[in-house]
Each structure stands twice: as structure tokens, then as C-alpha cells.
Amino acid sequence: MIGLDFGTTNSAAALCGPDGEVRFALHDTPGGERSATFRSVLHFPTERPPLGIAPTAWAGPRALAAYLDEGGGRLLQSLKSHLASRTLRETFVHGHRFELEDLLAVILRELRLAAMAQLGDPGSAVLLGRPVHFVRSEESASGAAAEADAFAEGRLIEAARRAGFSHIEVEFEPVAAAAEVEARLERDELVLIADFGGGTSDFCLIRLGPEQRRLADRRASVVAVAGVTRAGDALDGRIVRAQVAPALGLGREGLSAEGHALPFPRWVYASLERWEDLSLLAEPRRLDALHRLVQHEERKARTEGDRTHRFLESIVYLVENDLGHLLAREVERTKVALSTEGSATLRFDALPRRLRGTFGREAFETWIAPEIELLDGALDDLLARGGIGAGAVDRVFLTGGSSLVPRVRALFTERFGAERIASGGELTSVASGLARLAARHEGAAQS
Ligand SMILES: Nc1ncnc2c1ncn2[C@@H]1O[C@H](COP(=O)(O)OP(=O)(O)OP(=O)(O)O)[C@@H](O)[C@H]1O
Ligand SMILES: [Mg+2]
């Protein structure tokens, strides 16, 4: 059984051998190297397939290469963040309907085939990771987040089935990362695992070590889990709100038919702030709505001299020319630069209206304060669920790409002190932990 970490941004598949060694399926990168991580993106070319034939998508690095080579086409990213959304069932590409599960299956199948080819795995059984709470589970209409999480997990499992897996098990991502930490522990400890990804931040408090490993039933080792549906993508969203959206008209006011000032169409700017939504703006239904907005504003402009439609036209240009993912890359690049630099410059020249902004780490940290507060609250929640204080934690392990954000790390150094904090395997710890757990499950099933 392989371990498969389907991440919002990066995915990876791995297999743990009888010797306890974890091997990853490797993928070619645009830079010509081989990498264990696989970007969780899909690309559909601009060119329509012949009538009656469904368009086919590339996944991962090939999708990125196709998008950059072609200079367009539909690039879908952060698809995992739609799993809990009941309103997003499908999308249309060149008139063909794709259910979300079908889209995810393209990515999962690619990882499955790579594992089969490189790791000699039969490709039928998988241990999948899942976040403690899926993005948007908190938005469920009935307020029942648990139900939304179960719905999302069901869809993830269905996607794996469509990708060709017949035996599918699921484990919390931070519990998987814990298995990776445990492999290196020489005595039993109470460990806090914190995994900050692209879509979600997931925590667990868990007893790990050689004694614990001897227990037949490990469920009691998990003291508590907690999760927040904000992570790297939400930090990118804050940069969009502060640096990109204002240049594209956010904050300007339109006028209602009765002449009242109206804040400018929120849903448009909200879509710019969430990569999973920006990916869908090119969908005919949404693009039509955007066009109607521009026309409406244009008519008003003639009578009232308002120029809001010009800003909206830039957004239509962004969508129609498939520039959304290029913008996302540039925003992400500036965020990553701020993890090591004191300031960064965002440059985006692809639009008729050029975007430029230089900002410091301090400004960034004020923009992301709401996310930091949520993470802080989740830590309180985790410790409360575990019925312990920060002092009882022997070790903290930080992982996931967004754990490299200094303000995120600072949350932990402030609470636990630098000496208790370890980190590593930012993009691979969940997949290798899943592979270790998968091997154990298999061993248990055979004995
Ligand atoms: N050096 C860095 N500084 C800041 N952020 C970073 C850095 N490197 C990666 N990231 C961010 O980490 C995120 C990706 O991390 P990771 O691969 O762990 O997420 P994921 O597993 O795909 O998502 P999830 O677990 O939420 O489904 C992205 O938002 C990326 O921008
Ligand atoms: Mg992850």
C-alpha cells in the first residue's frame, strides 16, 4: 500500500519497504531535475478537441510546462479547496462537463502510475491523507462542519477510486507526519505536530516513541487533533487584497440605480483572493457574469463619468488571457521571498495596467494578522482538547511549506521556546509518514 499526500499545492506518493526505508515516486521538473513533489495543478489546452471528444488535461509539472509554453489554456490550482463545497460539483471545459472527482482523479492517477512504474507497487491500495478540517467546511450552510468534512472525505475517496485505486484508507495529515517523526525518536515523548500547507493548517498532540510503537492499537496515542482552514493560499490572498486588488479597483465605489454608493462587486475581488476560485473565473457562467458587470458599469460611466468599468476590464483581460496562474505565481514568489528577505517587490506587467508594489515583512505581517490569530486560537484549542498546558509538550515539530513563514514559526518559539522546536521535510513529511503507516496497516492485515 502506498502513502499518497494529495496536497492543495504539492502532492507526493511514497512506499515504505520491509527495511523501513521510504522511497518516493519522482517526477521531472521544468528545471530538468527529478523531484518527489508534484504540483497539484491541471492544465487544459486552449485548442478545442474535435466534436464529441472530451478534452484531456495534463497534471503536475507537465501541466505547468504546457501552460507556460502555450502562454495560456486553463490552469486549475488548489482544487482540493473545493472538496467541502456543495456548490462546486463540476466545471465545464470546452463544453464538456467534468466533476470535481474526475479532475482530482487525473492528478491521483498520475501519482499512482508513477508509483507503479518506479516503486514496483501494484497500484491498487492507498493510504490517503486528509486535513483535520477541509477548506470551506466551516462555510457549510447547516453550520455542520463535521458533515461537510465527511462529504469532502467521501469525494476524495471517490476521486481515488476513479484514479484506479480499489482499496482506500484515510488518515489525518498531521498524524501521518507524526509517523515520520517517530521513526527518529529514541524515547517516548509527547509531541505537538503542526503542518502548515497551502490550504489548511493541521495540528495533533500525540505520544510517540519506541514504547508507544509496540502498542497494537495506536488510536490512544493521539491525544488531540485540531485544524484551521487557512494556510499559504490565505497568506497569498492577503497580498492580493493589499497589493493587487486595489490596483484593479477594489475599494472604489459604484453607484446603485438609486444613486447610493456601493462597494465594488465583492465576489469579483473575493475570487481574486482565492486561487481555487480564480481558476474557475474562466468558466462560461462566471465569465458571462463578469461581462455583464462591465457592461453595466460602462452604461453608468456614460451618464455619471464613473470609470470603474476600466478596472473591471483589467480583470476580464486577466481571465480571458489565462493570466490568473501567472499572477498567483508572482504573488507566491513575493511571499516566499519575505520568508528570508526584509522586503519584496511584486511586479506584474502582463495586464494593460501594470502592477508594482514594494513592501516589507512588517507590512505583510500586519496583513496576515487575522490568520495568525486563528492559528493561535487553534493551538489553544488543541492544548485544551488534550487537557494539558504548553509545559507538558516535550517537542514541537513544524512541517509544511508555510511553516517557513517567520511569523508562523514565531508563534511557536513564543509559546514553547526555540529549544523544543524541530522542523523539516516541509514538502514530504506527510507522504513519507503515510507510507510508513500504510506499511504498518498492511503488516497488521497480514498477521
Ligand atoms: N519558503 C517559503 N515561505 C513561505 N511560504 C512557503 C515557502 N515555501 C512554500 N511555501 C508555501 O507553502 C505552501 C505549500 O506547502 P505544502 O506543500 O506543505 O502544502 P500542501 O501540502 O500542498 O497543502 P495542504 O496540506 O494544505 O493541502 C504554499 O502556500 C507555498 O506558497
Ligand atoms: Mg500538506
Coordinates of C-alpha atoms and ligand atoms in Angstrom, one line a residue:
M1 CA 0.0 0.0 0.0
I2 CA 1.4 3.4 -1.0
G3 CA 1.1 6.6 1.0
L4 CA -0.3 9.4 -1.0
D5 CA -0.4 13.0 0.2
F6 CA -2.7 14.9 -2.1
G7 CA -1.9 18.5 -1.1
T8 CA -3.6 21.8 -2.0
T9 CA -0.3 22.9 -3.6
N10 CA 2.0 19.9 -3.7
S11 CA 1.4 16.2 -3.7
A12 CA 3.7 13.2 -3.3
A13 CA 3.5 9.4 -3.3
A14 CA 5.8 7.0 -1.4
L15 CA 6.2 3.4 -0.5
C16 CA 7.9 2.1 2.7
G17 CA 9.8 -1.1 2.1
P18 CA 10.2 -4.0 4.6
D19 CA 13.5 -2.5 5.7
G20 CA 11.6 0.6 6.9
E21 CA 13.1 2.7 4.1
V22 CA 10.7 5.1 2.4
R23 CA 11.1 5.7 -1.3
F24 CA 9.3 8.4 -3.3
A25 CA 8.0 8.4 -6.8
L26 CA 10.0 11.1 -8.6
H27 CA 8.8 13.5 -11.3
D28 CA 10.6 15.5 -13.9
T29 CA 10.6 19.2 -13.1
P30 CA 10.7 22.1 -15.7
G31 CA 14.3 22.8 -14.4
G32 CA 15.3 19.3 -15.6
E33 CA 15.6 17.8 -12.1
R34 CA 13.7 14.9 -10.5
S35 CA 11.5 15.8 -7.6
A36 CA 9.4 13.9 -5.0
T37 CA 6.9 16.7 -5.1
F38 CA 4.3 17.1 -7.8
R39 CA 2.4 20.4 -8.2
S40 CA -1.3 19.7 -7.7
V41 CA -2.4 21.5 -10.8
L42 CA -4.2 20.6 -14.1
H43 CA -3.9 22.2 -17.5
F44 CA -6.4 22.1 -20.4
P45 CA -5.1 23.4 -23.7
T46 CA -6.9 26.3 -25.4
E47 CA -7.4 24.3 -28.6
R48 CA -10.8 22.6 -28.7
P49 CA -10.7 18.9 -29.4
P50 CA -12.7 17.5 -32.3
L51 CA -16.5 17.4 -31.8
G52 CA -17.6 14.7 -29.4
I53 CA -14.2 14.2 -27.9
A54 CA -13.6 15.2 -24.3
P55 CA -10.6 17.5 -23.8
T56 CA -7.7 15.9 -21.9
A57 CA -5.7 17.5 -19.1
W58 CA -2.1 17.4 -18.1
A59 CA -1.3 17.2 -14.4
G60 CA 1.6 18.5 -12.3
P61 CA 4.9 19.6 -13.9
R62 CA 3.7 18.8 -17.4
A63 CA 0.6 20.9 -16.8
L64 CA 2.8 23.9 -15.8
A65 CA 5.1 23.4 -18.7
A66 CA 2.1 23.2 -21.1
Y67 CA 0.6 26.4 -19.6
L68 CA 3.9 28.3 -19.8
D69 CA 4.7 27.0 -23.3
E70 CA 1.3 27.7 -24.7
G71 CA 1.1 31.0 -22.8
G72 CA -2.5 30.2 -21.8
G73 CA -5.1 27.5 -21.6
R74 CA -7.0 26.7 -18.4
L75 CA -4.8 26.1 -15.4
L76 CA -6.7 24.8 -12.4
Q77 CA -5.0 25.1 -9.0
S78 CA -5.9 24.5 -5.3
L79 CA -8.6 22.1 -6.4
K80 CA -8.5 20.4 -3.0
S81 CA -10.1 23.5 -1.5
H82 CA -13.3 22.8 -3.4
L83 CA -13.9 19.4 -1.8
A84 CA -16.1 20.5 1.0
S85 CA -18.1 22.9 -1.2
R86 CA -21.5 21.5 -2.1
T87 CA -22.0 24.3 -4.7
L88 CA -19.0 23.2 -6.7
R89 CA -19.8 19.8 -8.2
E90 CA -18.5 20.3 -11.7
T91 CA -16.8 22.6 -14.2
F92 CA -17.1 22.9 -18.0
V93 CA -14.1 22.9 -20.3
H94 CA -14.7 23.3 -24.0
G95 CA -18.4 22.4 -23.3
H96 CA -17.5 19.2 -21.6
R97 CA -18.6 18.6 -18.0
F98 CA -16.0 17.5 -15.5
E99 CA -17.0 16.6 -12.0
L100 CA -14.5 17.7 -9.3
E101 CA -13.7 14.0 -8.6
D102 CA -12.7 13.5 -12.3
L103 CA -10.4 16.4 -12.1
L104 CA -8.7 15.2 -8.9
A105 CA -8.5 11.7 -10.4
V106 CA -6.2 13.0 -13.1
I107 CA -3.7 14.1 -10.5
L108 CA -4.1 11.0 -8.3
R109 CA -3.8 8.6 -11.3
E110 CA -0.6 10.3 -12.4
L111 CA 0.9 9.7 -9.0
R112 CA -0.4 6.1 -8.9
L113 CA 1.2 5.4 -12.3
A114 CA 4.5 6.9 -11.2
A115 CA 4.4 4.7 -8.0
M116 CA 3.7 1.6 -10.1
A117 CA 6.4 2.3 -12.6
Q118 CA 9.1 3.4 -10.2
L119 CA 8.4 1.6 -6.9
G120 CA 7.1 -1.7 -8.2
D121 CA 3.8 -1.1 -6.5
P122 CA 0.7 -2.9 -7.8
G123 CA -1.2 0.5 -7.6
S124 CA -4.4 -0.8 -6.1
A125 CA -4.1 0.1 -2.4
V126 CA -3.5 3.6 -1.0
L127 CA -3.4 5.4 2.4
L128 CA -4.6 8.9 1.7
G129 CA -4.0 11.9 3.9
R130 CA -6.8 14.3 4.8
P131 CA -6.8 17.6 6.7
V132 CA -8.5 17.8 10.1
H133 CA -10.9 20.2 8.6
F134 CA -11.2 20.8 4.8
V135 CA -11.2 24.3 3.4
R136 CA -14.8 25.7 3.3
S137 CA -16.1 23.0 5.7
E138 CA -16.8 25.9 8.1
E139 CA -19.0 27.6 5.4
S140 CA -21.5 24.7 5.3
A141 CA -25.0 26.1 5.2
S142 CA -26.3 24.0 8.0
G143 CA -23.3 25.0 10.1
A144 CA -22.4 21.4 10.5
A145 CA -18.7 21.4 9.8
A146 CA -18.3 17.7 10.6
E147 CA -20.8 16.8 7.9
A148 CA -19.0 19.0 5.4
D149 CA -15.7 17.3 6.3
A150 CA -17.3 13.8 5.8
F151 CA -18.7 14.9 2.5
A152 CA -15.3 16.2 1.4
E153 CA -13.6 13.0 2.5
G154 CA -16.2 11.0 0.6
R155 CA -15.4 12.9 -2.6
L156 CA -11.6 12.5 -2.1
I157 CA -12.1 8.7 -1.7
E158 CA -14.3 8.7 -4.9
A159 CA -11.6 10.6 -6.8
A160 CA -9.1 7.9 -5.7
R161 CA -11.4 5.2 -6.9
R162 CA -11.7 7.0 -10.3
A163 CA -7.9 7.1 -10.4
G164 CA -7.8 3.3 -10.2
F165 CA -7.3 2.6 -6.5
S166 CA -9.6 -0.2 -5.2
H167 CA -8.5 -0.3 -1.6
I168 CA -8.5 3.2 0.0
E169 CA -7.8 4.2 3.6
V170 CA -7.6 7.7 5.1
E171 CA -5.5 9.2 7.9
F172 CA -5.2 12.7 9.3
E173 CA -2.2 14.5 7.7
P174 CA -0.6 15.6 11.0
V175 CA -0.9 12.1 12.4
A176 CA 0.9 10.9 9.2
A177 CA 3.6 13.4 9.7
A178 CA 3.9 12.1 13.3
A179 CA 4.9 8.7 12.0
E180 CA 7.8 10.3 10.2
V181 CA 8.9 12.0 13.4
E182 CA 8.5 8.8 15.4
A183 CA 10.9 6.9 13.2
R184 CA 13.7 9.1 14.6
L185 CA 12.7 9.1 18.3
E186 CA 14.8 7.1 20.8
R187 CA 12.5 7.6 23.8
D188 CA 8.8 8.2 24.3
E189 CA 7.7 11.8 24.1
L190 CA 4.5 13.9 23.9
V191 CA 4.9 15.7 20.6
L192 CA 2.9 18.5 19.0
I193 CA 2.9 18.3 15.2
A194 CA 2.0 21.4 13.2
D195 CA 1.6 21.1 9.5
F196 CA 1.1 24.4 7.6
G197 CA 0.3 23.7 4.0
G198 CA -1.3 25.6 1.1
G199 CA -4.9 25.2 2.1
T200 CA -5.0 24.1 5.7
S201 CA -3.1 24.2 9.0
D202 CA -3.3 20.9 10.9
F203 CA -2.3 20.0 14.4
C204 CA -2.0 17.0 16.6
L205 CA -0.8 16.2 20.0
I206 CA 0.5 12.6 20.0
R207 CA 2.5 10.2 22.1
L208 CA 5.4 8.9 20.1
G209 CA 8.4 6.7 20.7
P210 CA 9.6 3.1 20.9
E211 CA 7.3 2.1 23.7
Q212 CA 4.2 3.6 22.0
R213 CA 5.1 1.8 18.8
R214 CA 4.7 -1.6 20.5
L215 CA 1.1 -0.9 21.2
A216 CA -1.2 -2.9 19.0
D217 CA -3.8 -0.1 18.9
R218 CA -2.3 3.3 18.3
R219 CA -5.6 5.3 18.5
A220 CA -4.9 6.1 22.1
S221 CA -1.5 7.6 21.2
V222 CA -3.4 10.5 19.6
V223 CA -4.2 12.9 22.4
A224 CA -5.9 15.6 20.3
V225 CA -6.3 17.0 16.8
A226 CA -7.2 20.5 15.7
G227 CA -7.2 22.3 12.4
V228 CA -7.7 25.7 10.7
T229 CA -8.9 26.1 7.1
R230 CA -6.3 28.8 6.4
A231 CA -2.7 28.4 5.3
G232 CA -0.4 29.5 2.5
D233 CA -3.1 30.3 0.0
A234 CA -4.8 32.6 2.5
L235 CA -1.5 34.4 3.1
D236 CA -1.3 34.9 -0.7
G237 CA -4.8 36.2 -0.6
R238 CA -3.8 38.9 1.9
I239 CA -1.1 40.1 -0.5
V240 CA -3.7 40.2 -3.3
R241 CA -6.0 42.2 -1.1
A242 CA -3.4 44.7 -0.1
Q243 CA -1.3 45.0 -3.3
V244 CA -3.2 43.7 -6.3
A245 CA -6.9 44.2 -5.8
P246 CA -6.7 48.0 -5.1
A247 CA -4.9 48.5 -8.4
L248 CA -7.7 46.6 -10.0
G249 CA -10.5 48.7 -8.5
L250 CA -11.1 47.3 -5.0
G251 CA -12.2 50.0 -2.7
R252 CA -13.7 52.1 -5.4
E253 CA -17.4 52.7 -5.2
G254 CA -20.0 52.1 -7.8
L255 CA -23.4 53.7 -7.7
S256 CA -26.7 51.8 -7.4
A257 CA -29.6 52.5 -9.6
E258 CA -30.9 54.8 -6.8
G259 CA -27.7 56.6 -6.7
H260 CA -26.4 55.1 -3.4
A261 CA -22.7 54.4 -3.2
L262 CA -21.9 50.7 -3.4
P263 CA -18.7 49.0 -2.6
F264 CA -17.4 47.5 -5.8
P265 CA -18.6 43.9 -6.6
R266 CA -17.2 41.9 -3.8
W267 CA -17.4 38.5 -5.4
V268 CA -15.0 39.5 -8.2
Y269 CA -12.4 40.6 -5.7
A270 CA -13.1 37.6 -3.4
S271 CA -12.3 35.4 -6.4
L272 CA -9.0 37.1 -7.0
E273 CA -8.1 36.3 -3.4
R274 CA -8.7 32.6 -3.5
W275 CA -6.6 30.6 -6.1
E276 CA -9.3 27.9 -6.3
D277 CA -11.9 30.5 -7.3
L278 CA -9.6 32.4 -9.6
S279 CA -9.1 29.1 -11.5
L280 CA -12.8 29.0 -12.2
L281 CA -13.5 32.6 -13.3
A282 CA -12.9 31.5 -16.9
E283 CA -15.9 29.2 -16.6
P284 CA -18.5 30.4 -19.1
R285 CA -21.1 31.1 -16.4
R286 CA -18.7 33.3 -14.4
L287 CA -17.1 35.0 -17.3
D288 CA -20.6 35.9 -18.6
A289 CA -21.4 37.4 -15.2
L290 CA -18.2 39.4 -15.4
H291 CA -19.0 40.7 -18.8
R292 CA -22.5 41.8 -17.7
L293 CA -20.9 43.7 -14.8
V294 CA -18.5 45.5 -17.2
Q295 CA -21.4 46.4 -19.5
H296 CA -23.5 47.7 -16.6
E297 CA -20.6 49.8 -15.3
E298 CA -20.0 51.1 -18.8
R299 CA -23.5 52.3 -19.2
K300 CA -23.3 54.1 -15.9
A301 CA -20.0 55.6 -16.9
R302 CA -21.6 57.3 -19.9
T303 CA -24.1 59.1 -17.6
E304 CA -22.0 59.5 -14.5
G305 CA -18.4 59.7 -15.6
D306 CA -17.5 56.7 -13.4
R307 CA -14.5 54.8 -14.6
T308 CA -15.0 51.6 -12.6
H309 CA -15.5 49.6 -15.7
R310 CA -11.9 50.2 -16.7
F311 CA -10.8 48.4 -13.6
L312 CA -13.1 45.5 -14.3
E313 CA -11.9 45.3 -17.8
S314 CA -8.4 44.6 -16.5
I315 CA -9.9 41.6 -14.5
V316 CA -11.7 40.4 -17.6
Y317 CA -8.4 40.7 -19.5
L318 CA -6.7 38.7 -16.8
V319 CA -9.3 35.9 -17.1
E320 CA -9.7 35.8 -20.8
N321 CA -5.9 35.7 -21.4
D322 CA -5.4 32.9 -18.8
L323 CA -3.1 35.1 -16.7
G324 CA -4.5 34.1 -13.3
H325 CA -1.9 31.5 -12.6
L326 CA 0.9 33.8 -13.6
L327 CA -0.4 36.3 -11.1
A328 CA -0.7 33.6 -8.5
R329 CA 3.0 32.6 -9.1
E330 CA 4.2 36.2 -8.8
V331 CA 2.2 36.7 -5.5
E332 CA 3.5 33.4 -4.1
R333 CA 7.1 34.4 -5.2
T334 CA 6.9 37.6 -3.2
K335 CA 5.6 35.8 -0.1
V336 CA 8.3 33.2 -0.3
A337 CA 10.9 36.0 -0.7
L338 CA 9.7 37.6 2.5
S339 CA 10.5 34.4 4.4
T340 CA 14.2 35.3 4.1
E341 CA 14.2 39.0 3.0
G342 CA 13.1 42.1 4.8
S343 CA 11.2 43.4 1.7
A344 CA 10.0 42.2 -1.7
T345 CA 8.8 43.7 -4.9
L346 CA 5.8 42.4 -6.8
R347 CA 5.9 43.0 -10.5
F348 CA 3.2 42.0 -12.9
D349 CA 3.4 43.5 -16.4
A350 CA 1.0 41.2 -18.2
L351 CA -2.0 43.4 -17.8
P352 CA -2.7 46.7 -19.6
R353 CA -2.4 48.3 -16.2
R354 CA 1.0 47.3 -14.8
L355 CA 1.1 46.2 -11.2
R356 CA 4.0 47.2 -9.0
G357 CA 4.4 47.2 -5.3
T358 CA 7.3 47.0 -2.8
F359 CA 6.5 46.0 0.7
G360 CA 8.3 44.9 3.8
R361 CA 7.9 41.9 6.0
E362 CA 6.3 44.1 8.7
A363 CA 3.5 45.2 6.4
F364 CA 3.0 41.6 5.4
E365 CA 2.7 40.6 9.0
T366 CA 0.0 43.2 9.6
W367 CA -2.0 41.9 6.6
I368 CA -1.8 38.3 7.8
A369 CA -2.6 39.1 11.4
P370 CA -6.1 37.6 11.2
E371 CA -4.7 34.2 10.0
I372 CA -2.0 34.3 12.8
E373 CA -4.8 34.9 15.3
L374 CA -6.7 31.9 14.0
L375 CA -3.6 29.7 14.3
D376 CA -3.0 30.9 17.8
G377 CA -6.6 30.1 18.7
A378 CA -6.3 26.6 17.2
L379 CA -3.2 26.0 19.4
D380 CA -5.2 27.0 22.5
D381 CA -8.0 24.7 21.3
L382 CA -5.5 21.8 20.7
L383 CA -4.0 22.1 24.2
A384 CA -7.5 22.4 25.8
R385 CA -8.7 19.3 24.0
G386 CA -5.6 17.5 25.2
G387 CA -6.2 18.8 28.7
I388 CA -2.6 19.9 29.0
G389 CA -0.5 23.1 29.2
A390 CA 2.3 24.1 26.9
G391 CA 4.8 22.9 29.5
A392 CA 3.7 19.3 29.1
V393 CA 4.8 19.2 25.4
D394 CA 8.2 17.6 25.1
R395 CA 8.8 18.5 21.5
V396 CA 7.2 20.6 18.7
F397 CA 7.6 19.5 15.1
L398 CA 6.8 22.1 12.4
T399 CA 6.3 21.0 8.8
G400 CA 4.6 22.0 5.6
G401 CA 5.7 24.8 3.2
S402 CA 4.0 27.6 5.2
S403 CA 5.9 26.6 8.3
L404 CA 8.8 28.6 6.7
V405 CA 6.9 31.9 7.2
P406 CA 8.8 33.6 10.1
R407 CA 5.6 34.9 11.8
V408 CA 4.2 31.4 11.8
R409 CA 7.4 30.0 13.4
A410 CA 7.4 32.8 15.9
L411 CA 4.0 31.6 17.3
F412 CA 5.8 28.5 18.4
T413 CA 9.0 30.0 19.7
E414 CA 7.0 32.4 21.8
R415 CA 5.0 29.6 23.4
F416 CA 7.4 26.7 23.6
G417 CA 10.9 28.2 23.3
A418 CA 13.3 27.6 20.4
E419 CA 14.9 24.6 22.1
R420 CA 11.8 22.4 22.0
I421 CA 11.2 23.1 18.3
A422 CA 12.3 20.8 15.5
S423 CA 11.3 21.1 11.8
G424 CA 11.9 19.5 8.4
G425 CA 10.6 17.6 5.5
E426 CA 8.4 20.6 4.7
L427 CA 7.0 19.1 1.5
T428 CA 7.5 15.4 2.1
S429 CA 6.9 14.5 5.7
V430 CA 3.2 13.8 5.3
A431 CA 3.7 11.5 2.3
S432 CA 6.6 9.5 4.0
G433 CA 4.6 9.2 7.2
L434 CA 1.6 7.9 5.2
A435 CA 3.9 5.4 3.5
R436 CA 5.1 4.2 7.0
L437 CA 1.6 3.9 8.3
A438 CA 0.5 2.1 5.1
A439 CA 3.2 -0.5 5.6
R440 CA 2.1 -1.0 9.3
H441 CA -1.6 -1.3 8.3
E442 CA -0.6 -3.9 5.7
G443 CA 1.5 -5.8 8.2
A444 CA -1.4 -5.8 10.7
A445 CA -3.7 -7.1 8.0
Q446 CA -1.4 -9.9 7.1
S447 CA -0.7 -11.1 10.7
Ligands
LIG1 N1 9.8 29.5 1.8 C1 8.5 29.6 2.0 N2 8.0 30.7 2.6 C2 6.7 30.8 2.7 N3 5.8 30.0 2.2 C3 6.2 28.9 1.5 C4 7.6 28.7 1.4 N4 7.7 27.5 0.7 C5 6.5 27.1 0.4 N5 5.6 27.9 0.9 C6 4.1 27.8 0.8 O1 3.7 26.6 1.4 C7 2.5 26.2 0.7 C8 2.7 24.8 0.2 O2 3.0 23.9 1.3 P1 2.7 22.4 1.2 O3 3.3 21.8 0.0 O4 3.1 21.9 2.6 O5 1.1 22.4 1.1 P2 0.1 21.3 0.7 O6 0.5 20.0 1.4 O7 0.1 21.2 -0.8 O8 -1.3 21.9 1.2 P3 -2.3 21.3 2.3 O9 -1.5 20.4 3.2 O10 -2.9 22.5 2.9 O11 -3.3 20.5 1.4 C9 2.2 27.2 -0.4 O12 1.3 28.1 0.0 C10 3.6 27.8 -0.6 O13 3.5 29.2 -1.1
MG2 MG 0.1 19.2 3.1

